[in-house]
Amino acid sequence: MAKKRCWKTSPAHRSKAARMRAMAAALLVLVLCGCSVQPPPTPTAAPTAAPSATPVPPTSTPVPPTATPVPKLRLGLLDAGELASGADLIALLDAGASEFAAAHALPYTMLAAPDVPAAIAARIAAGDNVLVLAGDGQGAAVSAAAAAHVAVTFIYMGQPAPAATNNLIVLGADGFPADELGFLAGLAAGAASRSEVVAAVVSLLDVSGRAYDSGFQNGMRVACARCKYIQIDTRIYAGLDVQQALLIRLREDEKVDTLWVAPGAGGDWLLEGCAQQGCSIVTNGKPAAKLEPAVAAVVALRPDLPLTAILDALWEERAPVVPVMLNAASGALQLQPLGARAALTAGDVSVVMDFANRLASGELATGVDPATGLPY
């Protein structure tokens, strides 16, 4: 008979077996209950707070204030003395430059300049980059300044005129054309005369004087083919008695009823005396207040118009049209009929202005040779 084999276990083995039985029992319970083993929960992050309704401005470096923009043009007008070509011309230039500056919000300064080089230096130091200089006898000073300051544009009006350069523009190098000015005055005088006798105070000693005279006669005959013309040189009438005698002869003997005095001819006393005795007169530029009641027409001298055209070109950064002429075509010479004492009727004004406009357009010529001042 075989012997039974007995296994003996140590306490460690018995403990291990007990643990295995316990785990098996626990697994059996889980299976029977339909439960599953869940992994340990994952830690949840703390909830983020909702953004505030009021935005918080980001932190940044303060922006410095914007600098005032530098104007493209800064204008100056220097009054360097009288202009023999006409009264009130510097005032007209001032008005034109001032209006242009105001329209474009530009700085503008006008001042008297007894010391031209010092005045130019002061204005350039102040920042002016366009300088208008008006006054006879300053051509050398403005030429030197233009050569020394090539970044500044100089515009000069005066006689004698210097040579133009890239930055020096001469406003009317030859002044107002004598033949055109005389022609326009003659148109108005011929149309205004009712006695058909017209007089003009003109000196014939130089080319400009002869051009005034020839232009006046041609203009007068366009408006009044039958008019008689009397030319007077007042330099030979010295002394009050002689002047009074001349005035009486013109009014009572010659029946002159319309008078014009050429620029520089020195006949202002005759113009005033004739006006007081009932003459119609034609003036160059704005008349004196005491003469206004007798003025039939004004040959307006408007250098401000070509000046404004130059400033417009500089503002638009294009080259100005040169040479700049002070003539009818540029608008610097204009006929302005006033019809004093009904001297010019509406029909007269229509005819006169038609010829004046044709002269400005180039369709009509004065018939005077500028080189000699004589008719063709």
mmCIF file of C-alpha atoms in Angstrom:
data_model
loop_
_atom_site.group_PDB
_atom_site.id
_atom_site.type_symbol
_atom_site.label_atom_id
_atom_site.label_comp_id
_atom_site.label_asym_id
_atom_site.label_seq_id
_atom_site.Cartn_x
_atom_site.Cartn_y
_atom_site.Cartn_z
ATOM 1 C CA MET A 1 0.000 0.000 0.000
ATOM 2 C CA ALA A 2 1.430 3.201 -1.159
ATOM 3 C CA LYS A 3 2.143 5.891 1.274
ATOM 4 C CA LYS A 4 0.485 9.322 1.030
ATOM 5 C CA ARG A 5 2.806 12.219 0.341
ATOM 6 C CA CYS A 6 2.353 15.166 2.610
ATOM 7 C CA TRP A 7 3.467 18.712 1.634
ATOM 8 C CA LYS A 8 4.565 20.871 4.357
ATOM 9 C CA THR A 9 4.354 24.626 3.931
ATOM 10 C CA SER A 10 6.218 27.297 5.623
ATOM 11 C CA PRO A 11 4.469 30.302 7.280
ATOM 12 C CA ALA A 12 5.581 32.538 4.390
ATOM 13 C CA HIS A 13 3.930 30.252 1.878
ATOM 14 C CA ARG A 14 0.765 30.169 3.901
ATOM 15 C CA SER A 15 0.636 33.984 4.039
ATOM 16 C CA LYS A 16 1.120 34.316 0.313
ATOM 17 C CA ALA A 17 -1.623 31.768 -0.365
ATOM 18 C CA ALA A 18 -3.978 33.634 1.895
ATOM 19 C CA ARG A 19 -3.389 36.862 0.014
ATOM 20 C CA MET A 20 -4.036 35.180 -3.319
ATOM 21 C CA ARG A 21 -7.278 33.710 -2.061
ATOM 22 C CA ALA A 22 -8.402 37.114 -0.804
ATOM 23 C CA MET A 23 -7.682 38.725 -4.186
ATOM 24 C CA ALA A 24 -9.503 35.997 -6.035
ATOM 25 C CA ALA A 25 -12.493 36.441 -3.766
ATOM 26 C CA ALA A 26 -12.503 40.196 -4.376
ATOM 27 C CA LEU A 27 -12.289 39.704 -8.131
ATOM 28 C CA LEU A 28 -15.186 37.293 -8.019
ATOM 29 C CA VAL A 29 -17.284 39.828 -6.145
ATOM 30 C CA LEU A 30 -16.537 42.531 -8.764
ATOM 31 C CA VAL A 31 -17.475 40.265 -11.627
ATOM 32 C CA LEU A 32 -20.715 39.270 -9.985
ATOM 33 C CA CYS A 33 -21.646 42.898 -9.252
ATOM 34 C CA GLY A 34 -20.962 44.120 -12.881
ATOM 35 C CA CYS A 35 -18.585 46.762 -11.571
ATOM 36 C CA SER A 36 -15.394 47.866 -13.226
ATOM 37 C CA VAL A 37 -12.236 49.211 -11.860
ATOM 38 C CA GLN A 38 -11.957 52.982 -12.459
ATOM 39 C CA PRO A 39 -8.634 54.730 -12.822
ATOM 40 C CA PRO A 40 -7.869 57.373 -10.248
ATOM 41 C CA PRO A 41 -9.413 60.812 -11.117
ATOM 42 C CA THR A 42 -7.229 63.347 -13.001
ATOM 43 C CA PRO A 43 -6.680 66.547 -11.016
ATOM 44 C CA THR A 44 -8.869 69.440 -12.442
ATOM 45 C CA ALA A 45 -7.339 72.910 -13.037
ATOM 46 C CA ALA A 46 -8.822 75.797 -11.124
ATOM 47 C CA PRO A 47 -11.498 77.713 -13.158
ATOM 48 C CA THR A 48 -10.262 80.832 -14.953
ATOM 49 C CA ALA A 49 -11.963 84.061 -13.958
ATOM 50 C CA ALA A 50 -14.121 85.772 -16.655
ATOM 51 C CA PRO A 51 -12.536 88.836 -18.296
ATOM 52 C CA SER A 52 -13.456 92.172 -16.848
ATOM 53 C CA ALA A 53 -16.084 94.243 -18.724
ATOM 54 C CA THR A 54 -13.769 97.289 -18.673
ATOM 55 C CA PRO A 55 -10.683 96.722 -20.883
ATOM 56 C CA VAL A 56 -7.397 97.413 -19.264
ATOM 57 C CA PRO A 57 -5.240 99.610 -21.532
ATOM 58 C CA PRO A 58 -1.904 98.085 -22.444
ATOM 59 C CA THR A 59 1.169 99.655 -21.052
ATOM 60 C CA SER A 60 3.042 101.671 -23.767
ATOM 61 C CA THR A 61 5.585 104.454 -24.179
ATOM 62 C CA PRO A 62 3.923 107.933 -24.485
ATOM 63 C CA VAL A 63 3.965 109.312 -28.073
ATOM 64 C CA PRO A 64 5.468 112.810 -28.319
ATOM 65 C CA PRO A 65 3.268 115.531 -29.932
ATOM 66 C CA THR A 66 3.541 115.907 -33.739
ATOM 67 C CA ALA A 67 5.797 118.756 -34.861
ATOM 68 C CA THR A 68 4.220 121.682 -36.758
ATOM 69 C CA PRO A 69 4.662 121.068 -40.522
ATOM 70 C CA VAL A 70 7.096 123.375 -42.292
ATOM 71 C CA PRO A 71 5.291 125.465 -44.973
ATOM 72 C CA LYS A 72 6.331 124.721 -48.544
ATOM 73 C CA LEU A 73 6.674 128.424 -49.310
ATOM 74 C CA ARG A 74 7.494 131.290 -46.989
ATOM 75 C CA LEU A 75 7.038 134.676 -48.675
ATOM 76 C CA GLY A 76 8.639 138.046 -48.128
ATOM 77 C CA LEU A 77 8.174 141.362 -49.947
ATOM 78 C CA LEU A 78 10.827 144.060 -49.621
ATOM 79 C CA ASP A 79 9.870 147.644 -50.457
ATOM 80 C CA ALA A 80 13.163 149.054 -51.700
ATOM 81 C CA GLY A 81 11.879 152.444 -52.829
ATOM 82 C CA GLU A 82 9.853 154.015 -55.592
ATOM 83 C CA LEU A 83 9.065 152.589 -59.001
ATOM 84 C CA ALA A 84 9.164 155.224 -61.720
ATOM 85 C CA SER A 85 6.868 153.120 -63.905
ATOM 86 C CA GLY A 86 3.844 154.002 -61.791
ATOM 87 C CA ALA A 87 2.414 154.911 -58.412
ATOM 88 C CA ASP A 88 0.912 152.375 -56.020
ATOM 89 C CA LEU A 89 2.649 149.461 -57.753
ATOM 90 C CA ILE A 90 4.310 148.221 -54.566
ATOM 91 C CA ALA A 91 0.933 148.343 -52.804
ATOM 92 C CA LEU A 92 -0.503 146.192 -55.606
ATOM 93 C CA LEU A 93 2.357 143.684 -55.282
ATOM 94 C CA ASP A 94 1.770 143.584 -51.528
ATOM 95 C CA ALA A 95 -1.955 142.944 -52.019
ATOM 96 C CA GLY A 96 -1.294 140.165 -54.527
ATOM 97 C CA ALA A 97 1.314 138.395 -52.386
ATOM 98 C CA SER A 98 -0.796 138.787 -49.243
ATOM 99 C CA GLU A 99 -3.899 137.322 -50.887
ATOM 100 C CA PHE A 100 -1.916 134.394 -52.273
ATOM 101 C CA ALA A 101 -0.366 133.663 -48.866
ATOM 102 C CA ALA A 102 -3.750 133.828 -47.138
ATOM 103 C CA ALA A 103 -5.345 131.508 -49.713
ATOM 104 C CA HIS A 104 -2.635 128.874 -49.126
ATOM 105 C CA ALA A 105 -2.131 129.431 -45.375
ATOM 106 C CA LEU A 106 1.472 130.550 -45.911
ATOM 107 C CA PRO A 107 3.556 132.912 -43.759
ATOM 108 C CA TYR A 108 4.089 136.313 -45.386
ATOM 109 C CA THR A 109 6.036 139.401 -44.347
ATOM 110 C CA MET A 110 6.192 142.799 -46.047
ATOM 111 C CA LEU A 111 8.635 145.435 -44.854
ATOM 112 C CA ALA A 112 10.507 148.525 -45.982
ATOM 113 C CA ALA A 113 14.097 147.859 -46.996
ATOM 114 C CA PRO A 114 16.265 150.991 -46.926
ATOM 115 C CA ASP A 115 19.281 148.666 -46.639
ATOM 116 C CA VAL A 116 18.520 145.983 -49.218
ATOM 117 C CA PRO A 117 21.374 143.497 -48.505
ATOM 118 C CA ALA A 118 20.656 143.608 -44.756
ATOM 119 C CA ALA A 119 16.918 143.158 -45.306
ATOM 120 C CA ILE A 120 17.496 140.199 -47.608
ATOM 121 C CA ALA A 121 19.825 138.548 -45.089
ATOM 122 C CA ALA A 122 17.303 139.081 -42.275
ATOM 123 C CA ARG A 123 14.419 137.545 -44.204
ATOM 124 C CA ILE A 124 16.465 134.537 -45.309
ATOM 125 C CA ALA A 125 17.548 134.022 -41.689
ATOM 126 C CA ALA A 126 13.857 134.115 -40.743
ATOM 127 C CA GLY A 127 13.195 131.248 -43.173
ATOM 128 C CA ASP A 128 11.785 132.995 -46.253
ATOM 129 C CA ASN A 129 12.416 130.967 -49.415
ATOM 130 C CA VAL A 130 10.616 133.287 -51.877
ATOM 131 C CA LEU A 131 11.586 136.973 -51.783
ATOM 132 C CA VAL A 132 9.901 139.658 -53.888
ATOM 133 C CA LEU A 133 11.957 142.852 -54.170
ATOM 134 C CA ALA A 134 10.476 146.026 -55.676
ATOM 135 C CA GLY A 135 12.316 149.280 -56.243
ATOM 136 C CA ASP A 136 14.366 150.923 -58.960
ATOM 137 C CA GLY A 137 18.156 150.704 -58.825
ATOM 138 C CA GLN A 138 18.414 147.432 -56.859
ATOM 139 C CA GLY A 139 19.326 145.063 -59.670
ATOM 140 C CA ALA A 140 22.933 144.549 -58.545
ATOM 141 C CA ALA A 141 21.919 143.839 -54.937
ATOM 142 C CA VAL A 142 19.302 141.268 -55.870
ATOM 143 C CA SER A 143 21.662 139.595 -58.372
ATOM 144 C CA ALA A 144 24.332 139.202 -55.696
ATOM 145 C CA ALA A 145 21.815 137.801 -53.224
ATOM 146 C CA ALA A 146 20.478 135.299 -55.771
ATOM 147 C CA ALA A 147 24.006 134.084 -56.514
ATOM 148 C CA ALA A 148 24.734 133.646 -52.785
ATOM 149 C CA HIS A 149 21.430 131.917 -51.904
ATOM 150 C CA VAL A 150 20.609 129.472 -54.690
ATOM 151 C CA ALA A 151 17.908 127.729 -52.619
ATOM 152 C CA VAL A 152 15.869 130.954 -52.446
ATOM 153 C CA THR A 153 13.720 132.197 -55.336
ATOM 154 C CA PHE A 154 14.017 135.946 -55.949
ATOM 155 C CA ILE A 155 11.444 137.969 -57.920
ATOM 156 C CA TYR A 156 12.535 141.489 -58.838
ATOM 157 C CA MET A 157 10.598 144.431 -60.229
ATOM 158 C CA GLY A 158 12.536 147.582 -60.979
ATOM 159 C CA GLN A 159 14.698 149.384 -63.485
ATOM 160 C CA PRO A 160 17.297 148.828 -64.739
ATOM 161 C CA ALA A 161 16.540 145.129 -64.700
ATOM 162 C CA PRO A 162 19.287 142.587 -64.000
ATOM 163 C CA ALA A 163 19.782 139.410 -66.020
ATOM 164 C CA ALA A 164 17.472 136.582 -65.005
ATOM 165 C CA THR A 165 18.971 133.367 -63.589
ATOM 166 C CA ASN A 166 17.636 130.002 -62.420
ATOM 167 C CA ASN A 167 16.536 131.502 -59.099
ATOM 168 C CA LEU A 168 16.075 135.164 -60.133
ATOM 169 C CA ILE A 169 12.865 136.009 -61.999
ATOM 170 C CA VAL A 170 12.582 139.522 -63.390
ATOM 171 C CA LEU A 171 9.081 140.946 -63.395
ATOM 172 C CA GLY A 172 8.885 142.997 -66.585
ATOM 173 C CA ALA A 173 12.501 143.498 -67.625
ATOM 174 C CA ASP A 174 11.426 146.224 -70.049
ATOM 175 C CA GLY A 175 8.753 147.702 -67.786
ATOM 176 C CA PHE A 176 5.275 148.319 -69.120
ATOM 177 C CA PRO A 177 5.376 148.418 -72.953
ATOM 178 C CA ALA A 178 4.961 152.072 -73.876
ATOM 179 C CA ASP A 179 3.211 151.379 -77.173
ATOM 180 C CA GLU A 180 0.534 149.205 -75.528
ATOM 181 C CA LEU A 181 -0.049 151.604 -72.657
ATOM 182 C CA GLY A 182 -0.360 154.514 -75.087
ATOM 183 C CA PHE A 183 -2.637 152.509 -77.381
ATOM 184 C CA LEU A 184 -5.086 151.671 -74.578
ATOM 185 C CA ALA A 185 -5.100 155.296 -73.376
ATOM 186 C CA GLY A 186 -5.744 156.467 -76.938
ATOM 187 C CA LEU A 187 -8.657 154.062 -77.329
ATOM 188 C CA ALA A 188 -10.334 155.479 -74.227
ATOM 189 C CA ALA A 189 -9.549 159.126 -75.043
ATOM 190 C CA GLY A 190 -10.830 158.839 -78.612
ATOM 191 C CA ALA A 191 -14.052 157.197 -77.472
ATOM 192 C CA ALA A 192 -14.597 159.753 -74.671
ATOM 193 C CA SER A 193 -14.071 162.917 -76.783
ATOM 194 C CA ARG A 194 -17.184 164.765 -77.876
ATOM 195 C CA SER A 195 -15.379 167.723 -79.439
ATOM 196 C CA GLU A 196 -13.182 165.259 -81.361
ATOM 197 C CA VAL A 197 -10.070 167.104 -80.172
ATOM 198 C CA VAL A 198 -7.744 165.078 -77.931
ATOM 199 C CA ALA A 199 -4.446 166.078 -76.312
ATOM 200 C CA ALA A 200 -1.638 164.079 -74.747
ATOM 201 C CA VAL A 201 1.367 165.208 -72.722
ATOM 202 C CA VAL A 202 4.296 163.241 -74.147
ATOM 203 C CA SER A 203 8.032 163.854 -74.494
ATOM 204 C CA LEU A 204 9.491 162.764 -77.830
ATOM 205 C CA LEU A 205 13.154 162.816 -76.805
ATOM 206 C CA ASP A 206 13.547 159.042 -76.313
ATOM 207 C CA VAL A 207 12.242 155.757 -77.712
ATOM 208 C CA SER A 208 9.713 155.181 -74.943
ATOM 209 C CA GLY A 209 8.301 158.699 -75.374
ATOM 210 C CA ARG A 210 7.896 158.199 -79.105
ATOM 211 C CA ALA A 211 6.275 154.792 -78.446
ATOM 212 C CA TYR A 212 3.776 156.386 -76.034
ATOM 213 C CA ASP A 213 2.969 159.013 -78.648
ATOM 214 C CA SER A 214 2.654 156.611 -81.597
ATOM 215 C CA GLY A 215 0.634 154.077 -79.611
ATOM 216 C CA PHE A 216 -1.716 156.783 -78.336
ATOM 217 C CA GLN A 217 -2.368 158.172 -81.807
ATOM 218 C CA ASN A 218 -3.042 154.727 -83.262
ATOM 219 C CA GLY A 219 -5.421 153.813 -80.442
ATOM 220 C CA MET A 220 -7.215 157.148 -80.671
ATOM 221 C CA ARG A 221 -7.808 156.734 -84.424
ATOM 222 C CA VAL A 222 -9.193 153.240 -83.949
ATOM 223 C CA ALA A 223 -11.865 154.690 -81.667
ATOM 224 C CA CYS A 224 -12.239 158.097 -83.366
ATOM 225 C CA ALA A 225 -10.964 158.319 -86.933
ATOM 226 C CA ARG A 226 -11.877 162.024 -87.209
ATOM 227 C CA CYS A 227 -10.306 163.139 -83.940
ATOM 228 C CA LYS A 228 -7.654 165.857 -84.006
ATOM 229 C CA TYR A 229 -4.547 165.112 -81.959
ATOM 230 C CA ILE A 230 -2.448 167.691 -80.073
ATOM 231 C CA GLN A 231 0.875 166.594 -78.599
ATOM 232 C CA ILE A 232 2.260 168.659 -75.702
ATOM 233 C CA ASP A 233 5.677 168.686 -74.078
ATOM 234 C CA THR A 234 5.108 170.517 -70.801
ATOM 235 C CA ARG A 235 8.825 170.977 -70.111
ATOM 236 C CA ILE A 236 8.764 174.073 -72.304
ATOM 237 C CA TYR A 237 5.967 175.605 -70.245
ATOM 238 C CA ALA A 238 7.706 176.897 -67.131
ATOM 239 C CA GLY A 239 6.005 179.285 -64.728
ATOM 240 C CA LEU A 240 2.422 179.584 -63.574
ATOM 241 C CA ASP A 241 1.427 182.298 -66.048
ATOM 242 C CA VAL A 242 2.684 180.306 -69.017
ATOM 243 C CA GLN A 243 0.907 177.207 -67.778
ATOM 244 C CA GLN A 244 -2.362 179.076 -67.333
ATOM 245 C CA ALA A 245 -2.060 180.479 -70.832
ATOM 246 C CA LEU A 246 -1.535 176.978 -72.234
ATOM 247 C CA LEU A 247 -4.566 175.669 -70.429
ATOM 248 C CA ILE A 248 -6.752 178.490 -71.759
ATOM 249 C CA ARG A 249 -5.515 177.916 -75.293
ATOM 250 C CA LEU A 250 -6.220 174.221 -75.148
ATOM 251 C CA ARG A 251 -9.710 174.603 -73.726
ATOM 252 C CA GLU A 252 -10.968 177.752 -75.457
ATOM 253 C CA ASP A 253 -9.056 177.885 -78.725
ATOM 254 C CA GLU A 254 -8.384 174.244 -79.535
ATOM 255 C CA LYS A 255 -11.547 172.881 -77.872
ATOM 256 C CA VAL A 256 -9.676 170.026 -76.224
ATOM 257 C CA ASP A 257 -12.070 168.019 -74.079
ATOM 258 C CA THR A 258 -10.018 164.875 -73.336
ATOM 259 C CA LEU A 259 -6.448 164.655 -72.011
ATOM 260 C CA TRP A 260 -3.896 161.968 -71.154
ATOM 261 C CA VAL A 261 -0.431 162.345 -69.606
ATOM 262 C CA ALA A 262 2.204 159.720 -70.399
ATOM 263 C CA PRO A 263 4.202 158.242 -67.483
ATOM 264 C CA GLY A 264 7.174 160.415 -66.609
ATOM 265 C CA ALA A 265 6.084 163.287 -68.855
ATOM 266 C CA GLY A 266 5.565 165.680 -65.961
ATOM 267 C CA GLY A 267 2.154 167.045 -66.891
ATOM 268 C CA ASP A 268 0.219 166.403 -63.699
ATOM 269 C CA TRP A 269 -0.507 170.116 -63.234
ATOM 270 C CA LEU A 270 -2.077 170.263 -66.695
ATOM 271 C CA LEU A 271 -4.126 167.129 -66.032
ATOM 272 C CA GLU A 272 -5.495 168.621 -62.825
ATOM 273 C CA GLY A 273 -6.208 172.028 -64.398
ATOM 274 C CA CYS A 274 -7.968 170.536 -67.405
ATOM 275 C CA ALA A 275 -10.075 168.303 -65.143
ATOM 276 C CA GLN A 276 -11.148 171.321 -63.111
ATOM 277 C CA GLN A 277 -12.311 173.029 -66.294
ATOM 278 C CA GLY A 278 -14.478 170.147 -67.447
ATOM 279 C CA CYS A 279 -12.127 167.890 -69.410
ATOM 280 C CA SER A 280 -12.465 164.134 -69.326
ATOM 281 C CA ILE A 281 -9.138 162.546 -68.463
ATOM 282 C CA VAL A 282 -7.490 159.147 -68.817
ATOM 283 C CA THR A 283 -5.069 158.134 -66.056
ATOM 284 C CA ASN A 284 -2.349 155.539 -65.662
ATOM 285 C CA GLY A 285 -3.194 153.494 -62.617
ATOM 286 C CA LYS A 286 -5.392 154.592 -59.747
ATOM 287 C CA PRO A 287 -6.194 158.336 -59.982
ATOM 288 C CA ALA A 288 -5.893 160.786 -57.127
ATOM 289 C CA ALA A 289 -9.167 161.297 -55.280
ATOM 290 C CA LYS A 290 -9.498 164.894 -56.474
ATOM 291 C CA LEU A 291 -9.337 163.725 -60.095
ATOM 292 C CA GLU A 292 -11.838 160.884 -59.850
ATOM 293 C CA PRO A 293 -14.929 162.886 -60.933
ATOM 294 C CA ALA A 294 -13.253 163.669 -64.276
ATOM 295 C CA VAL A 295 -11.836 160.231 -65.041
ATOM 296 C CA ALA A 296 -13.293 158.610 -68.150
ATOM 297 C CA ALA A 297 -11.037 155.549 -68.016
ATOM 298 C CA VAL A 298 -8.019 154.119 -66.261
ATOM 299 C CA VAL A 299 -5.186 152.205 -67.863
ATOM 300 C CA ALA A 300 -4.716 149.885 -64.904
ATOM 301 C CA LEU A 301 -1.181 148.753 -64.114
ATOM 302 C CA ARG A 302 -1.484 145.304 -62.490
ATOM 303 C CA PRO A 303 1.911 143.712 -61.786
ATOM 304 C CA ASP A 304 0.207 141.678 -59.063
ATOM 305 C CA LEU A 305 -1.417 139.428 -61.678
ATOM 306 C CA PRO A 306 1.791 138.084 -63.272
ATOM 307 C CA LEU A 307 3.302 137.905 -59.763
ATOM 308 C CA THR A 308 0.436 135.658 -58.679
ATOM 309 C CA ALA A 309 0.995 133.485 -61.764
ATOM 310 C CA ILE A 310 4.638 133.034 -60.721
ATOM 311 C CA LEU A 311 3.659 132.118 -57.151
ATOM 312 C CA ASP A 312 1.074 129.650 -58.454
ATOM 313 C CA ALA A 313 3.778 127.905 -60.479
ATOM 314 C CA LEU A 314 6.125 127.731 -57.475
ATOM 315 C CA TRP A 315 3.335 126.359 -55.288
ATOM 316 C CA GLU A 316 2.562 123.657 -57.873
ATOM 317 C CA GLU A 317 6.277 122.890 -58.218
ATOM 318 C CA ARG A 318 6.466 123.709 -61.908
ATOM 319 C CA ALA A 319 8.726 126.169 -63.679
ATOM 320 C CA PRO A 320 7.234 129.672 -64.091
ATOM 321 C CA VAL A 321 6.810 130.927 -67.636
ATOM 322 C CA VAL A 322 9.624 133.349 -68.364
ATOM 323 C CA PRO A 323 10.354 136.027 -69.372
ATOM 324 C CA VAL A 324 7.526 137.686 -67.458
ATOM 325 C CA MET A 325 6.037 140.577 -69.416
ATOM 326 C CA LEU A 326 4.040 143.457 -67.946
ATOM 327 C CA ASN A 327 1.788 143.728 -70.981
ATOM 328 C CA ALA A 328 -1.849 143.296 -71.942
ATOM 329 C CA ALA A 329 -1.392 139.589 -72.625
ATOM 330 C CA SER A 330 -0.187 138.915 -69.059
ATOM 331 C CA GLY A 331 -3.005 140.977 -67.558
ATOM 332 C CA ALA A 332 -0.587 143.616 -66.263
ATOM 333 C CA LEU A 333 -2.120 146.258 -68.561
ATOM 334 C CA GLN A 334 -5.893 146.563 -68.449
ATOM 335 C CA LEU A 335 -8.287 149.221 -69.691
ATOM 336 C CA GLN A 336 -11.010 150.076 -67.201
ATOM 337 C CA PRO A 337 -13.618 152.480 -68.620
ATOM 338 C CA LEU A 338 -15.398 154.457 -65.905
ATOM 339 C CA GLY A 339 -17.679 156.667 -68.004
ATOM 340 C CA ALA A 340 -17.240 159.833 -65.959
ATOM 341 C CA ARG A 341 -19.897 162.465 -66.724
ATOM 342 C CA ALA A 342 -21.318 160.027 -69.276
ATOM 343 C CA ALA A 343 -18.128 160.517 -71.320
ATOM 344 C CA LEU A 344 -18.293 156.869 -72.311
ATOM 345 C CA THR A 345 -21.655 155.410 -73.239
ATOM 346 C CA ALA A 346 -22.411 151.711 -73.034
ATOM 347 C CA GLY A 347 -21.747 151.495 -76.774
ATOM 348 C CA ASP A 348 -18.382 153.242 -76.372
ATOM 349 C CA VAL A 349 -17.366 150.855 -73.625
ATOM 350 C CA SER A 350 -18.333 147.848 -75.747
ATOM 351 C CA VAL A 351 -16.246 149.006 -78.706
ATOM 352 C CA VAL A 352 -13.259 150.057 -76.605
ATOM 353 C CA MET A 353 -13.167 146.816 -74.638
ATOM 354 C CA ASP A 354 -13.463 144.762 -77.800
ATOM 355 C CA PHE A 355 -10.266 146.333 -79.128
ATOM 356 C CA ALA A 356 -8.555 146.092 -75.734
ATOM 357 C CA ASN A 357 -9.359 142.382 -75.510
ATOM 358 C CA ARG A 358 -8.114 141.817 -79.047
ATOM 359 C CA LEU A 359 -4.848 143.502 -78.118
ATOM 360 C CA ALA A 360 -4.518 141.227 -75.078
ATOM 361 C CA SER A 361 -5.175 138.107 -77.150
ATOM 362 C CA GLY A 362 -2.565 139.046 -79.754
ATOM 363 C CA GLU A 363 -5.148 139.428 -82.512
ATOM 364 C CA LEU A 364 -4.525 143.188 -82.650
ATOM 365 C CA ALA A 365 -1.186 145.020 -82.699
ATOM 366 C CA THR A 366 -0.418 148.598 -81.733
ATOM 367 C CA GLY A 367 1.204 149.348 -85.086
ATOM 368 C CA VAL A 368 4.352 150.658 -83.386
ATOM 369 C CA ASP A 369 7.921 149.463 -83.853
ATOM 370 C CA PRO A 370 9.294 148.934 -80.314
ATOM 371 C CA ALA A 371 12.838 149.498 -81.507
ATOM 372 C CA THR A 372 12.159 153.037 -82.721
ATOM 373 C CA GLY A 373 8.888 153.953 -81.057
ATOM 374 C CA LEU A 374 7.558 154.960 -84.459
ATOM 375 C CA PRO A 375 4.621 153.593 -86.464
ATOM 376 C CA TYR A 376 5.349 150.765 -88.877
#
